[in-house]
CSV table of C-alpha atoms and ligand atoms in Angstrom, one decimal:
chain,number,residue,atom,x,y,z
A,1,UNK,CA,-10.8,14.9,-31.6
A,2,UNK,CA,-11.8,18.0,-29.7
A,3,UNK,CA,-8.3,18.7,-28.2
A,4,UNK,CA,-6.9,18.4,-31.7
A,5,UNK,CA,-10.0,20.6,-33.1
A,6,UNK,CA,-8.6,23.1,-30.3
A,7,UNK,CA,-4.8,23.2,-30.6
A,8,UNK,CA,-5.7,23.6,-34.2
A,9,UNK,CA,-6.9,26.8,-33.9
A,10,UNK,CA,-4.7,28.0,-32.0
A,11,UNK,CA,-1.2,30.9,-33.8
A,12,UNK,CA,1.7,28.4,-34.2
A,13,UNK,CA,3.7,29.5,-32.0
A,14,UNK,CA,1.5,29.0,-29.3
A,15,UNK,CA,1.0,25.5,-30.4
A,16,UNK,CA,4.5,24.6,-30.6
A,17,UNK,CA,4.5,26.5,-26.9
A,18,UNK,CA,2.0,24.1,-26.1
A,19,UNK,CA,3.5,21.1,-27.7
A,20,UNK,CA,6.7,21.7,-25.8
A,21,UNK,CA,5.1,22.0,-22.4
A,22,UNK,CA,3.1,18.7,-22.6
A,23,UNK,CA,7.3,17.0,-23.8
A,24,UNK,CA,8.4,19.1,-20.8
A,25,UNK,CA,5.6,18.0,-18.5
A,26,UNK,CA,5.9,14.2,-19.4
A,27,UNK,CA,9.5,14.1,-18.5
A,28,UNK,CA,8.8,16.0,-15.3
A,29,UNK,CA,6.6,12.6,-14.7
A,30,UNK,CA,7.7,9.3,-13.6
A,31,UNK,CA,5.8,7.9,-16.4
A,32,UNK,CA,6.5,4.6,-15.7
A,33,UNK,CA,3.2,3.1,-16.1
A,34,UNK,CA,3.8,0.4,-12.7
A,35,UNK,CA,1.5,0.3,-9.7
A,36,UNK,CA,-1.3,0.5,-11.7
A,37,UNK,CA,-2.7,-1.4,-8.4
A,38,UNK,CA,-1.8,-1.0,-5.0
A,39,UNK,CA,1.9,-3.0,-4.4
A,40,UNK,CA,1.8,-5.9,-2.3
A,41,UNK,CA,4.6,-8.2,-0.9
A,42,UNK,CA,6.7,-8.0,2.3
A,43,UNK,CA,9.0,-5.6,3.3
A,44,UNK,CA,11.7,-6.2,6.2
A,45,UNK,CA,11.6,-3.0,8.5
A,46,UNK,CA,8.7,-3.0,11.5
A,47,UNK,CA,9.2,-6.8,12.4
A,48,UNK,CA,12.9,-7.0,11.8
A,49,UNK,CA,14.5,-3.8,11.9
A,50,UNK,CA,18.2,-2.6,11.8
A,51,UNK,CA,19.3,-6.1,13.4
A,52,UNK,CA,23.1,-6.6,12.1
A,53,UNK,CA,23.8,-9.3,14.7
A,54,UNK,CA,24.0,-12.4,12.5
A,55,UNK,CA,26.2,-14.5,15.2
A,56,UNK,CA,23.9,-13.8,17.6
A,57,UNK,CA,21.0,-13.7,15.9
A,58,UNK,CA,21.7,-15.2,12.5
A,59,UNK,CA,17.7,-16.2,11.8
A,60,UNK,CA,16.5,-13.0,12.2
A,61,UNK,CA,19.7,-10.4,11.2
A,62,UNK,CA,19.1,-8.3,8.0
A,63,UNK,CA,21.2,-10.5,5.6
A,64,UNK,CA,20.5,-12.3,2.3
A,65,UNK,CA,19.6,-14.9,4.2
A,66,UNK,CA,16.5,-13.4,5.7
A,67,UNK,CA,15.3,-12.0,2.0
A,68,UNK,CA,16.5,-15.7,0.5
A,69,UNK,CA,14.6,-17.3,3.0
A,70,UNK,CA,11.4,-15.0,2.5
A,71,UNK,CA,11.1,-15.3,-1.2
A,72,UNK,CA,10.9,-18.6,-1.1
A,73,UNK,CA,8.1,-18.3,1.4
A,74,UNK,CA,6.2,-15.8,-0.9
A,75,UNK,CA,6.7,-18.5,-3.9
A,76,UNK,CA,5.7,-21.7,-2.1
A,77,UNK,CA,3.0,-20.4,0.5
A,78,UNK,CA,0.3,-19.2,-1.8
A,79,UNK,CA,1.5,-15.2,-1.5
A,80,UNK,CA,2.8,-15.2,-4.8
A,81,UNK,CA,-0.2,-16.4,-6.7
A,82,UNK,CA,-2.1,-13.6,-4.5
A,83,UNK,CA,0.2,-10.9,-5.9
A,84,UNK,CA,2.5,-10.7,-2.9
A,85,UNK,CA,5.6,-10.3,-5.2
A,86,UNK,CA,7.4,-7.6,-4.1
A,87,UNK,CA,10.3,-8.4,-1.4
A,88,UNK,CA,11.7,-5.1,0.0
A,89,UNK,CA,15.0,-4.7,1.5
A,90,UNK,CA,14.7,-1.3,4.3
A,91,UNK,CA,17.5,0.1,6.2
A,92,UNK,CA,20.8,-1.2,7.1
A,93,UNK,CA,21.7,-3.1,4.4
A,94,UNK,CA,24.6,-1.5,3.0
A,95,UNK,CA,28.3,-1.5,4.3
A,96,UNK,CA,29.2,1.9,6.7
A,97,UNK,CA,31.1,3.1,3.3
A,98,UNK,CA,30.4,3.3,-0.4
A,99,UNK,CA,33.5,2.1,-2.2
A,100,UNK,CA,36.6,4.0,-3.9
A,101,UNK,CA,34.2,4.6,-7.0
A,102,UNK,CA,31.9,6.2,-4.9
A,103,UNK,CA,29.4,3.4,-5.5
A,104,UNK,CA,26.9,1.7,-2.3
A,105,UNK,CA,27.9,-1.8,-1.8
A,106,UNK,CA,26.2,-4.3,0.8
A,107,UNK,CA,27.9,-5.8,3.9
A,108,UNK,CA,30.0,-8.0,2.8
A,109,UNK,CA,29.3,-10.3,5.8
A,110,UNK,CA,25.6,-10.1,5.4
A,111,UNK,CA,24.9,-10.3,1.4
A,112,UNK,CA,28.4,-11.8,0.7
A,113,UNK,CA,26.7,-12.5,-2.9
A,114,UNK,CA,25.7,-9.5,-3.5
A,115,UNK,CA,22.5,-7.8,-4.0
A,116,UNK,CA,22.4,-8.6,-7.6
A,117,UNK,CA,22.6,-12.5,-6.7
A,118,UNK,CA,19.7,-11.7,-4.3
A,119,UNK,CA,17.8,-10.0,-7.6
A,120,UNK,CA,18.8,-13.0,-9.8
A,121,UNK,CA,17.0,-15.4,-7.3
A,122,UNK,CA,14.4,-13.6,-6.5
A,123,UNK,CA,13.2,-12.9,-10.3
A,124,UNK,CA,13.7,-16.8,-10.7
A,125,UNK,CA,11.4,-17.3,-8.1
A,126,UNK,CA,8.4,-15.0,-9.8
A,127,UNK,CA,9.1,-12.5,-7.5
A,128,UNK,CA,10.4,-8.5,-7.4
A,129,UNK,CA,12.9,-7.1,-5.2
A,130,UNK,CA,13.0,-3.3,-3.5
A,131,UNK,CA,15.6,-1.6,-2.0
A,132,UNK,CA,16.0,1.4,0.4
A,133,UNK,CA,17.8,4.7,0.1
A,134,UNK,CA,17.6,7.7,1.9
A,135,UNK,CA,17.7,11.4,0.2
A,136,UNK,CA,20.4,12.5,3.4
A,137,UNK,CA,23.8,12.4,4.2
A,138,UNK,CA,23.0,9.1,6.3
A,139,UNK,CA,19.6,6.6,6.4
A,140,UNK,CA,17.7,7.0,9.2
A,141,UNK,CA,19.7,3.9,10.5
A,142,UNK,CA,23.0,5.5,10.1
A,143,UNK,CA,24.5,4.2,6.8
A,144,UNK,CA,25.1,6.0,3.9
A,145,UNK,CA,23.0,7.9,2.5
A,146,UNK,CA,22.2,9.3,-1.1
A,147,UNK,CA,22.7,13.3,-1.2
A,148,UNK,CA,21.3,15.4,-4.1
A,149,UNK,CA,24.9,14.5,-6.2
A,150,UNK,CA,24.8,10.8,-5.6
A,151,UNK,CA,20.9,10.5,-7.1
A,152,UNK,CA,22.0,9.7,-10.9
A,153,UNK,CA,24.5,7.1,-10.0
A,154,UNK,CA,22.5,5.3,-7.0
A,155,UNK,CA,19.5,4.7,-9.2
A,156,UNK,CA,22.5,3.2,-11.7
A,157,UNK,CA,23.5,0.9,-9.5
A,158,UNK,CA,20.0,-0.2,-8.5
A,159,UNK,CA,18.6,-0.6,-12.1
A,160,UNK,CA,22.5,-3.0,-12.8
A,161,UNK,CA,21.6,-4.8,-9.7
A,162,UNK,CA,18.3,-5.9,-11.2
A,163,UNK,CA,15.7,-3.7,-8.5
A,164,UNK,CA,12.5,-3.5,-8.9
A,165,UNK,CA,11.1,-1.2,-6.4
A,166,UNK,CA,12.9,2.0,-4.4
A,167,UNK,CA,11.8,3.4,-1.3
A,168,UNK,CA,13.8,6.7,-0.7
A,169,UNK,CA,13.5,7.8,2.7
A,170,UNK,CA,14.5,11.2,4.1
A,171,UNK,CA,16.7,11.2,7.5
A,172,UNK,CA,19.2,14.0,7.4
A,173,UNK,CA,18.1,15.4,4.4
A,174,UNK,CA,16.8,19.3,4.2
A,175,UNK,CA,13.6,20.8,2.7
A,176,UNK,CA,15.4,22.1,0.0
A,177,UNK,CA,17.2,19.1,-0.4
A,178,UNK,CA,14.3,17.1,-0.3
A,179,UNK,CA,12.6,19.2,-3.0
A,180,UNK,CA,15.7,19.3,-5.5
A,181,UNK,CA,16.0,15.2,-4.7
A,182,UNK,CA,12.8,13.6,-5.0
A,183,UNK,CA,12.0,14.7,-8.4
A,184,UNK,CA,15.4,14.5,-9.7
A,185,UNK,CA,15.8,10.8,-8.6
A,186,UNK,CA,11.9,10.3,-10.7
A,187,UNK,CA,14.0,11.2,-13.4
A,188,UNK,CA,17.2,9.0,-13.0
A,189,UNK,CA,15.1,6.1,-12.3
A,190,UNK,CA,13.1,6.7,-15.7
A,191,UNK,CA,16.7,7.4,-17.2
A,192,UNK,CA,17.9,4.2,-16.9
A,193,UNK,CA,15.2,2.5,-18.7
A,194,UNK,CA,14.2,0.0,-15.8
A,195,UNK,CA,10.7,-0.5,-14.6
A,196,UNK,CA,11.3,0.7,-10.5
A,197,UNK,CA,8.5,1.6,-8.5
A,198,UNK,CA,9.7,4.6,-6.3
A,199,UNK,CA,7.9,5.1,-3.2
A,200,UNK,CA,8.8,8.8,-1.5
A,201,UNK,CA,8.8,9.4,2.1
A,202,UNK,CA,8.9,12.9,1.7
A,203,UNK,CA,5.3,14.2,2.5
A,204,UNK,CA,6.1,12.2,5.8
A,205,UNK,CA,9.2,14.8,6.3
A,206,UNK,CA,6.9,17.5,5.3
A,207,UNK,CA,4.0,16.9,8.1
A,208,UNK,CA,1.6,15.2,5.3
A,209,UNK,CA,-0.4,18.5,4.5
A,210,UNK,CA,-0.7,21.3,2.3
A,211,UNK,CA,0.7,23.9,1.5
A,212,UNK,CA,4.2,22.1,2.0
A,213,UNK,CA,3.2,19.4,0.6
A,214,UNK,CA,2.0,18.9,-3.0
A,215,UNK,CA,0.1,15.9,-3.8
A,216,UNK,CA,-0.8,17.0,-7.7
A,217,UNK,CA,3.7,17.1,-7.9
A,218,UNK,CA,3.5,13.7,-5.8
A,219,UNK,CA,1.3,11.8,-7.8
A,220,UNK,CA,3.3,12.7,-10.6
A,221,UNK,CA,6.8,11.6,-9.9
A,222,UNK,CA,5.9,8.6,-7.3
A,223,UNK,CA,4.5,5.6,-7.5
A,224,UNK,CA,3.0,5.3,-3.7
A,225,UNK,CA,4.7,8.2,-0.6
A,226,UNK,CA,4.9,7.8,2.9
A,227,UNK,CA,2.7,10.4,4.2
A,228,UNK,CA,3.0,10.0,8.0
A,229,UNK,CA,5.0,8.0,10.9
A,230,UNK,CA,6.2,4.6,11.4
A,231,UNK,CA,4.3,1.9,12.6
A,232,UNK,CA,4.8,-0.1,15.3
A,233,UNK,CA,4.0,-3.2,16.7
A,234,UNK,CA,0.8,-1.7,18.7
A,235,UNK,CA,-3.2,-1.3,18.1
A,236,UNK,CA,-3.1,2.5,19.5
A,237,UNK,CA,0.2,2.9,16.7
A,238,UNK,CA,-2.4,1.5,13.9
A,239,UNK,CA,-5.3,3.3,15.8
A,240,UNK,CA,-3.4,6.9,15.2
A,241,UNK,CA,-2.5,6.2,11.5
A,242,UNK,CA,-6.7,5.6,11.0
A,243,UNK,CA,-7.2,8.2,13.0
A,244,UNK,CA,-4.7,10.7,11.0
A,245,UNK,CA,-5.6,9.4,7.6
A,246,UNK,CA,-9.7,9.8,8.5
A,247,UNK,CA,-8.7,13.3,10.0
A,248,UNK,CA,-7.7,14.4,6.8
A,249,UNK,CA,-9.5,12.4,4.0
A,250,UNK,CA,-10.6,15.3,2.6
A,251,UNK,CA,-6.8,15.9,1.2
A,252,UNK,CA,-5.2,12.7,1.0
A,253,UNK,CA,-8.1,10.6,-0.5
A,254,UNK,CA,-8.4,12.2,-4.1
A,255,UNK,CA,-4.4,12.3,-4.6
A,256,UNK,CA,-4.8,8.3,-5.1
A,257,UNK,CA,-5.2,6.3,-8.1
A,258,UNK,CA,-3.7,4.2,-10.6
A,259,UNK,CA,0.2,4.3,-10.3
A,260,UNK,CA,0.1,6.8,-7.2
A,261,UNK,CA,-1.0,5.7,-3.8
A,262,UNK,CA,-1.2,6.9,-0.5
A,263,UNK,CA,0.7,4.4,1.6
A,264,UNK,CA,-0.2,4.3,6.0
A,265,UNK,CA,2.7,1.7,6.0
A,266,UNK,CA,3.5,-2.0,6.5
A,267,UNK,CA,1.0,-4.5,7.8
A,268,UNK,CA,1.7,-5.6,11.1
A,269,UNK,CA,-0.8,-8.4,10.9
A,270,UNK,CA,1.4,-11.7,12.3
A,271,UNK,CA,3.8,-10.3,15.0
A,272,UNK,CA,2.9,-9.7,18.6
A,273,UNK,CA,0.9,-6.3,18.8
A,274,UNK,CA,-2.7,-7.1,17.2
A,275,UNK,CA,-5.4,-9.5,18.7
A,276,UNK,CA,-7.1,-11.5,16.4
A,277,UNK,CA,-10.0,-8.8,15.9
A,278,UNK,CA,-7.3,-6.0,14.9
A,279,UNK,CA,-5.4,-7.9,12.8
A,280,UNK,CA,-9.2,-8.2,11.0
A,281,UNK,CA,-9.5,-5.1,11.2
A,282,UNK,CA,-5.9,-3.6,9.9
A,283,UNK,CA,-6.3,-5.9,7.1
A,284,UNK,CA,-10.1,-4.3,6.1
A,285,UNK,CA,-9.3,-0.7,6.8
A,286,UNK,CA,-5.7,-0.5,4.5
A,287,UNK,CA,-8.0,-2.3,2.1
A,288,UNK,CA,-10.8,0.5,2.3
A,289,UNK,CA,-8.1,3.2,2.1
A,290,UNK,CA,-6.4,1.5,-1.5
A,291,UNK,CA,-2.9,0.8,0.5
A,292,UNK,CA,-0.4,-0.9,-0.7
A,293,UNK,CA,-0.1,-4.6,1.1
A,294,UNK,CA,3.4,-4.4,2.5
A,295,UNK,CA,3.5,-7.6,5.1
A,296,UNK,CA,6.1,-7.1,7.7
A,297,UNK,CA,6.0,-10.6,9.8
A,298,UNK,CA,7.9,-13.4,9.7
A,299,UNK,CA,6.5,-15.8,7.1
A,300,UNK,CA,8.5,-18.6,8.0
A,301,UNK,CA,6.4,-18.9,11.6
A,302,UNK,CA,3.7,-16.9,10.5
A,303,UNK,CA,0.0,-18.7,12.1
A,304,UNK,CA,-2.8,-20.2,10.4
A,305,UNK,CA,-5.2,-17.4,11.0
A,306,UNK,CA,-2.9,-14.5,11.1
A,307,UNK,CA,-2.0,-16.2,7.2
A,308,UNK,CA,-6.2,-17.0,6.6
A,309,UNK,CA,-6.7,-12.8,7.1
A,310,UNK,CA,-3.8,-11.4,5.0
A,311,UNK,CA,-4.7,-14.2,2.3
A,312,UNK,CA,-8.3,-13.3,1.9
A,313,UNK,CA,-8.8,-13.6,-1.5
A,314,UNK,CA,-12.2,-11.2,-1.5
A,315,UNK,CA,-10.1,-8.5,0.4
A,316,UNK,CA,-7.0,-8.4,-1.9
A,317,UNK,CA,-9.5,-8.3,-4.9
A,318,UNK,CA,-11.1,-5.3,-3.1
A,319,UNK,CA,-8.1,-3.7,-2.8
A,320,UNK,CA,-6.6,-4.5,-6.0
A,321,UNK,CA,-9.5,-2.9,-7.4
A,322,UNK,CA,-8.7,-1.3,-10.7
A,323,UNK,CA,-10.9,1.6,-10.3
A,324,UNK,CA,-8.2,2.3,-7.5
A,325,UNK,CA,-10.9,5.1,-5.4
A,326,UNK,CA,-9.3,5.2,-2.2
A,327,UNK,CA,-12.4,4.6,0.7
A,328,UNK,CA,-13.5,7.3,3.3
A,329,UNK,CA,-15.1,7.4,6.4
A,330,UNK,CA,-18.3,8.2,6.3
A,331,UNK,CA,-20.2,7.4,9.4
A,332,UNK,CA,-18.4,8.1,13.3
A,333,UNK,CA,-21.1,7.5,15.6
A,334,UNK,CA,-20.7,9.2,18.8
A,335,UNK,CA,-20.7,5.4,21.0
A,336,UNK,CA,-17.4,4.3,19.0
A,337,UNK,CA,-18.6,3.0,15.7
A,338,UNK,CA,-17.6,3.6,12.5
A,339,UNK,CA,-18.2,3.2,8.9
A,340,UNK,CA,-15.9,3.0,5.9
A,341,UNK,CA,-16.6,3.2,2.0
A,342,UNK,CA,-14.8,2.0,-0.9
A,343,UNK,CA,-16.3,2.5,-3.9
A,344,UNK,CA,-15.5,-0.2,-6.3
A,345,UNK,CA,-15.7,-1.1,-10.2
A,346,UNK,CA,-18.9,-2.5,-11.9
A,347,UNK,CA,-20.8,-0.4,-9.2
A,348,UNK,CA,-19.7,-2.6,-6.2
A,349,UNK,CA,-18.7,-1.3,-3.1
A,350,UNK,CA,-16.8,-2.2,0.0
A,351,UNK,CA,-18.1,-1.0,3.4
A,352,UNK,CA,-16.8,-1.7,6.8
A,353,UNK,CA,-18.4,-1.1,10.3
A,354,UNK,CA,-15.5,-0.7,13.0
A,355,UNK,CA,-16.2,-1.0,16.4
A,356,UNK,CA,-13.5,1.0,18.5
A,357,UNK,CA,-15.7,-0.1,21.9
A,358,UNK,CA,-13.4,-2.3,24.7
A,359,UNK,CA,-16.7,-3.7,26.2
A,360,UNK,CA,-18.3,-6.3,24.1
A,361,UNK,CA,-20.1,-7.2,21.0
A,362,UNK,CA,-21.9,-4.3,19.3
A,363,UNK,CA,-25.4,-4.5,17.7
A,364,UNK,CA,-25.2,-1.8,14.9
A,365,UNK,CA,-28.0,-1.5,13.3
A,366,UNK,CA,-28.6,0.9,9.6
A,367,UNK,CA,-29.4,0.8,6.3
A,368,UNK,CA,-28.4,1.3,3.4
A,369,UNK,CA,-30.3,4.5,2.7
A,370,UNK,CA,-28.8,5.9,5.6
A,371,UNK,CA,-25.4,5.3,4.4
A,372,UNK,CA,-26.7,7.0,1.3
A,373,UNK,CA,-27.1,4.3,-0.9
A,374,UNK,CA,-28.9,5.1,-4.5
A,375,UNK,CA,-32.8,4.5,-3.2
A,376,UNK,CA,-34.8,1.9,-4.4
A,377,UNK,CA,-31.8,-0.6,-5.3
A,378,UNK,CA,-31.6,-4.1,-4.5
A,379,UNK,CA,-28.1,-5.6,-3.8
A,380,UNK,CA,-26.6,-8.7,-2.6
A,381,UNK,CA,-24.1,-8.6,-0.1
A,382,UNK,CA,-21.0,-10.5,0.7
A,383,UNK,CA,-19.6,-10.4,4.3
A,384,UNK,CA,-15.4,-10.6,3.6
A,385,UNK,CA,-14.6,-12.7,6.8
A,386,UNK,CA,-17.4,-15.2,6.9
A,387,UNK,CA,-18.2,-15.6,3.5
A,388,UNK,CA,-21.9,-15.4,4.2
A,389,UNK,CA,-24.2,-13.6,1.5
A,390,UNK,CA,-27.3,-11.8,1.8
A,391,UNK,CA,-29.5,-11.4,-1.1
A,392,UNK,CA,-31.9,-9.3,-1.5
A,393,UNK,CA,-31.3,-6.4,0.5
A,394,UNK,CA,-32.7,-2.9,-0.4
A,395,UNK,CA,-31.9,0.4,0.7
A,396,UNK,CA,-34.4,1.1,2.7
A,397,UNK,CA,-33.7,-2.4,5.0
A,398,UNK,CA,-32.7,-1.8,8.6
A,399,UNK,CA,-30.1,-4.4,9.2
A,400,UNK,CA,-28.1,-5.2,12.1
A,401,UNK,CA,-24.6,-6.2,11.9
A,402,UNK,CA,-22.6,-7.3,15.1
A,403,UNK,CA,-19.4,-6.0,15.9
A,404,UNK,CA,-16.3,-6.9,18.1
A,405,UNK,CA,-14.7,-4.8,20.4
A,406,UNK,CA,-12.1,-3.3,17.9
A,407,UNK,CA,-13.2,-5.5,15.3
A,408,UNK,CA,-14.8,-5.0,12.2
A,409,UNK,CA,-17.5,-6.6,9.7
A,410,UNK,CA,-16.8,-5.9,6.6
A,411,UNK,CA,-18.8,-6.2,3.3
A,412,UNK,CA,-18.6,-6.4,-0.5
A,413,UNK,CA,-21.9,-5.3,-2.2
A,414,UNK,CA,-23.1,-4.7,-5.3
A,415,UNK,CA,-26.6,-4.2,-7.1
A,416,UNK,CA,-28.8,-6.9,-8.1
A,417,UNK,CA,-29.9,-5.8,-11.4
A,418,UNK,CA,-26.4,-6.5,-13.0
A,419,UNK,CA,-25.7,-10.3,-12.5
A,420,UNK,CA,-30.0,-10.9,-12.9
A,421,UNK,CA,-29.2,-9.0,-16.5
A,422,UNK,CA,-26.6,-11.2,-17.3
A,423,UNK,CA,-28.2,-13.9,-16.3
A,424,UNK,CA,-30.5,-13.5,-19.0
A,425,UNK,CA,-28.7,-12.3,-21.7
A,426,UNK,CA,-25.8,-14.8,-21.0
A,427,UNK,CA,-27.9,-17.5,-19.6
A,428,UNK,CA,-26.9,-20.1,-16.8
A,429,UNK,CA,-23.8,-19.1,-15.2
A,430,UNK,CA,-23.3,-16.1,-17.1
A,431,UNK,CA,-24.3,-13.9,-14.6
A,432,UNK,CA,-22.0,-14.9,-11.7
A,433,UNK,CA,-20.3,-11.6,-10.6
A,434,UNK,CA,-16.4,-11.4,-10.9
A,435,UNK,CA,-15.9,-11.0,-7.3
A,436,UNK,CA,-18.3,-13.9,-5.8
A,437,UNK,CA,-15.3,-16.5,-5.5
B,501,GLA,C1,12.3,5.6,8.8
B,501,GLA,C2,11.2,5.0,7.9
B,501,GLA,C3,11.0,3.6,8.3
B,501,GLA,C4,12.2,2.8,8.1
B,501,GLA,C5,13.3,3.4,9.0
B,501,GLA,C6,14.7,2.7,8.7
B,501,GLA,O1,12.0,5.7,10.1
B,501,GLA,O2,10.0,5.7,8.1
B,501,GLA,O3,9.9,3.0,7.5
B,501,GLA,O4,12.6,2.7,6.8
B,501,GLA,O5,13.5,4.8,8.7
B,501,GLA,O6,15.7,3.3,9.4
């Protein structure tokens, strides 16, 4: 009412001016209404690389059997139902040349279907697929890559294949380049009319920071960017993403939300890097900081508790919270403790207390009120790993909370008053919060 009451007044040309610069601006968007959430499913790169060796290796070689043989482990494992649906194809995919129309094709050895086949099966399954391009003259792997000219008809042939989700990297690719191509392919994947999540790793290529790079432009044409460097299979590799991404909070936790996410990369919960406390605690803190949930492990070997962590149904509701306030740090104690917020919808949070201590359990005690809690509120508290509540805890409390040498305990809280008001104006049962499972 008000911004109509406004334009209203304003000489008509101006108003057309202004009309014209909101068409402009939308197209300029991505606009494509997807990853209204953080994305989740599994994504082939940190555990399995640019492995072509399908004689001697043909388990573990990127071909369609490896993707064939994951989405049917996302469908019949419990992923699925979780919303693990995306299944993303990285580097090395394609053959060494596009073909006499200029089009990418995959190995013909390795997807001898095609990637469209691949699509078909996937979609049957209730699953997405993603791809991987790279804004260069080659991937980062070598292959061919898609320069400025080539934007237009790649996202064709990804939108015909049936893709769901592009991750366009940026080996060999300029600054210029880089800011020409990563709008313009926003717009060819809106052009052709097909939902496609497009994840950007150009802040990555741009050191992650201001002034070269622009998260207000970011946030607008992609869905979820690559803002720093690759994982690997290691605690101190996870420990210097934290570390980055805490470092700078102050930038990159306000460019998140709805449709645009800041993304630390894959989870390498399940391979051979992380003890059983890490794993914990990669799983809580890319839940605190809204990432998306991109799995990169075997799920046909996968164990029982590396499975139990990354299919915590509290955690994934935490960070598929639709609020979608990326968590900061808040608390970094001088003796190696730290604590993490996420403020959550219906006036829940998510906290974590992560110990980065090598000696031995870790009595952290707090409160609430230290952690500057609202005073004089009551909440009940959820630990996310053991399942154990607290009620009845105010701000004020002291509590204690034990934590493992690079471990975490994390919890869900929320305030009191709200279920004990529902309870009484919905009566028994009608006050049971939406996250208490
Ligand atoms: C870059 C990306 C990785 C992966 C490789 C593939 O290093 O950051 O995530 O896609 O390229 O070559």
């Amino acid at each position: 009412m008000r911004r109509a009451a406004r334009a209203g007044g304003l000489p008509p040309a101006w108003g057309l001016a202004l009309a014209w610069a909101l068409i402009l601006a939308r197209a300029q968007a991505l606009e494509n209404g997807l990853a209204r959430t953080p994305p989740m499913g599994w994504l082939a790169w940190e555990r399995f690389r640019c492995n072509i060796d399908c004689e001697a290796d043909p388990q573990n070689c990127i071909s369609e059997k490896l993707f064939f043989d994951m989405a049917d482990r996302l469908a019949e494992d419990g992923w699925r139902e979780l919303g693990y649906k995306y299944i993303n194809i990285d580097d090395c995919w394609s053959a060494k040349q596009r073909d006499g129309a200029g089009q990418l094709v995959p190995d013909p050895k390795r997807f001898p279907r095609g990637i469209k086949a691949l699509a078909d099966y996937v979609h049957s399954r209730g699953l997405k697929l993603g791809i991987y391009g790279d804004l260069g003259t080659l991937t980062c792997g070598g292959y061919p890559g898609t320069t400025v000219d080539c934007v237009e008809q790649d996202a064709q042939t990804f939108a015909q294949w049936g893709v769901d989700m592009l991750k366009l990297d940026g080996c060999y690719s300029s600054e210029e380049e880089q800011a020409e191509g990563y709008p313009k392919m926003a717009k060819a994947l809106n052009a052709t009319g097909r939902p496609i999540v497009y994840s950007c790793s150009w802040p990555a290529y741009q050191g992650g920071l201001p002034p070269k790079v622009n998260y207000t432009l970011l946030a607008e044409i992609c869905n979820l960017w690559r803002n720093y460097g690759d994982i690997e299979d290691s605690w101190d590799s996870v420990l210097s993403i934290v570390d980055w991404f805490s470092a700078h909070q102050d930038v990159l936790q306000p460019a998140a939300g709805p449709g645009h996410w800041n993304d630390p990369d894959m989870l390498i919960i399940g391979n051979f890097g992380l003890s059983y406390e890490q794993s914990r605690s990669q799983m809580a803190l890319w839940t605190v900081m809204a990432a998306p949930l991109l799995m990169s492990t075997d799920l046909r070997t996968i164990s029982p508790s590396a499975k139990e962590i990354l299919q915590n149904r509290l955690m994934i509701q935490i960070n598929q919270d639709p609020l979608g306030i990326q968590g900061r740090r808040i608390v970094k104690e001088k003796f190696h403790v730290e604590v993490f917020l996420r403020p959550l919808s219906q006036a829940a949070s998510a906290l974590i207390f992560f110990s980065r201590r090598t000696d031995m359990p870790f009595r952290y005690t707090t409160s609430l009120a230290k952690l500057n809690f609202p005073d004089n509120t009551v909440y009940e508290v959820q630990d996310v790993y053991s399942g154990k509540i607290i009620s009845g805890l105010k701000t004020g409390d002291n509590f204690t909370v034990v934590i493992n040498p690079s471990g975490v305990v994390m919890w869900y809280l929320y305030p009191m008053v709200q279920p004990w008001c529902l309870v009484r104006q919905q009566g028994p049962g009608g006050g049971v919060h939406p996250l208490i499972l």
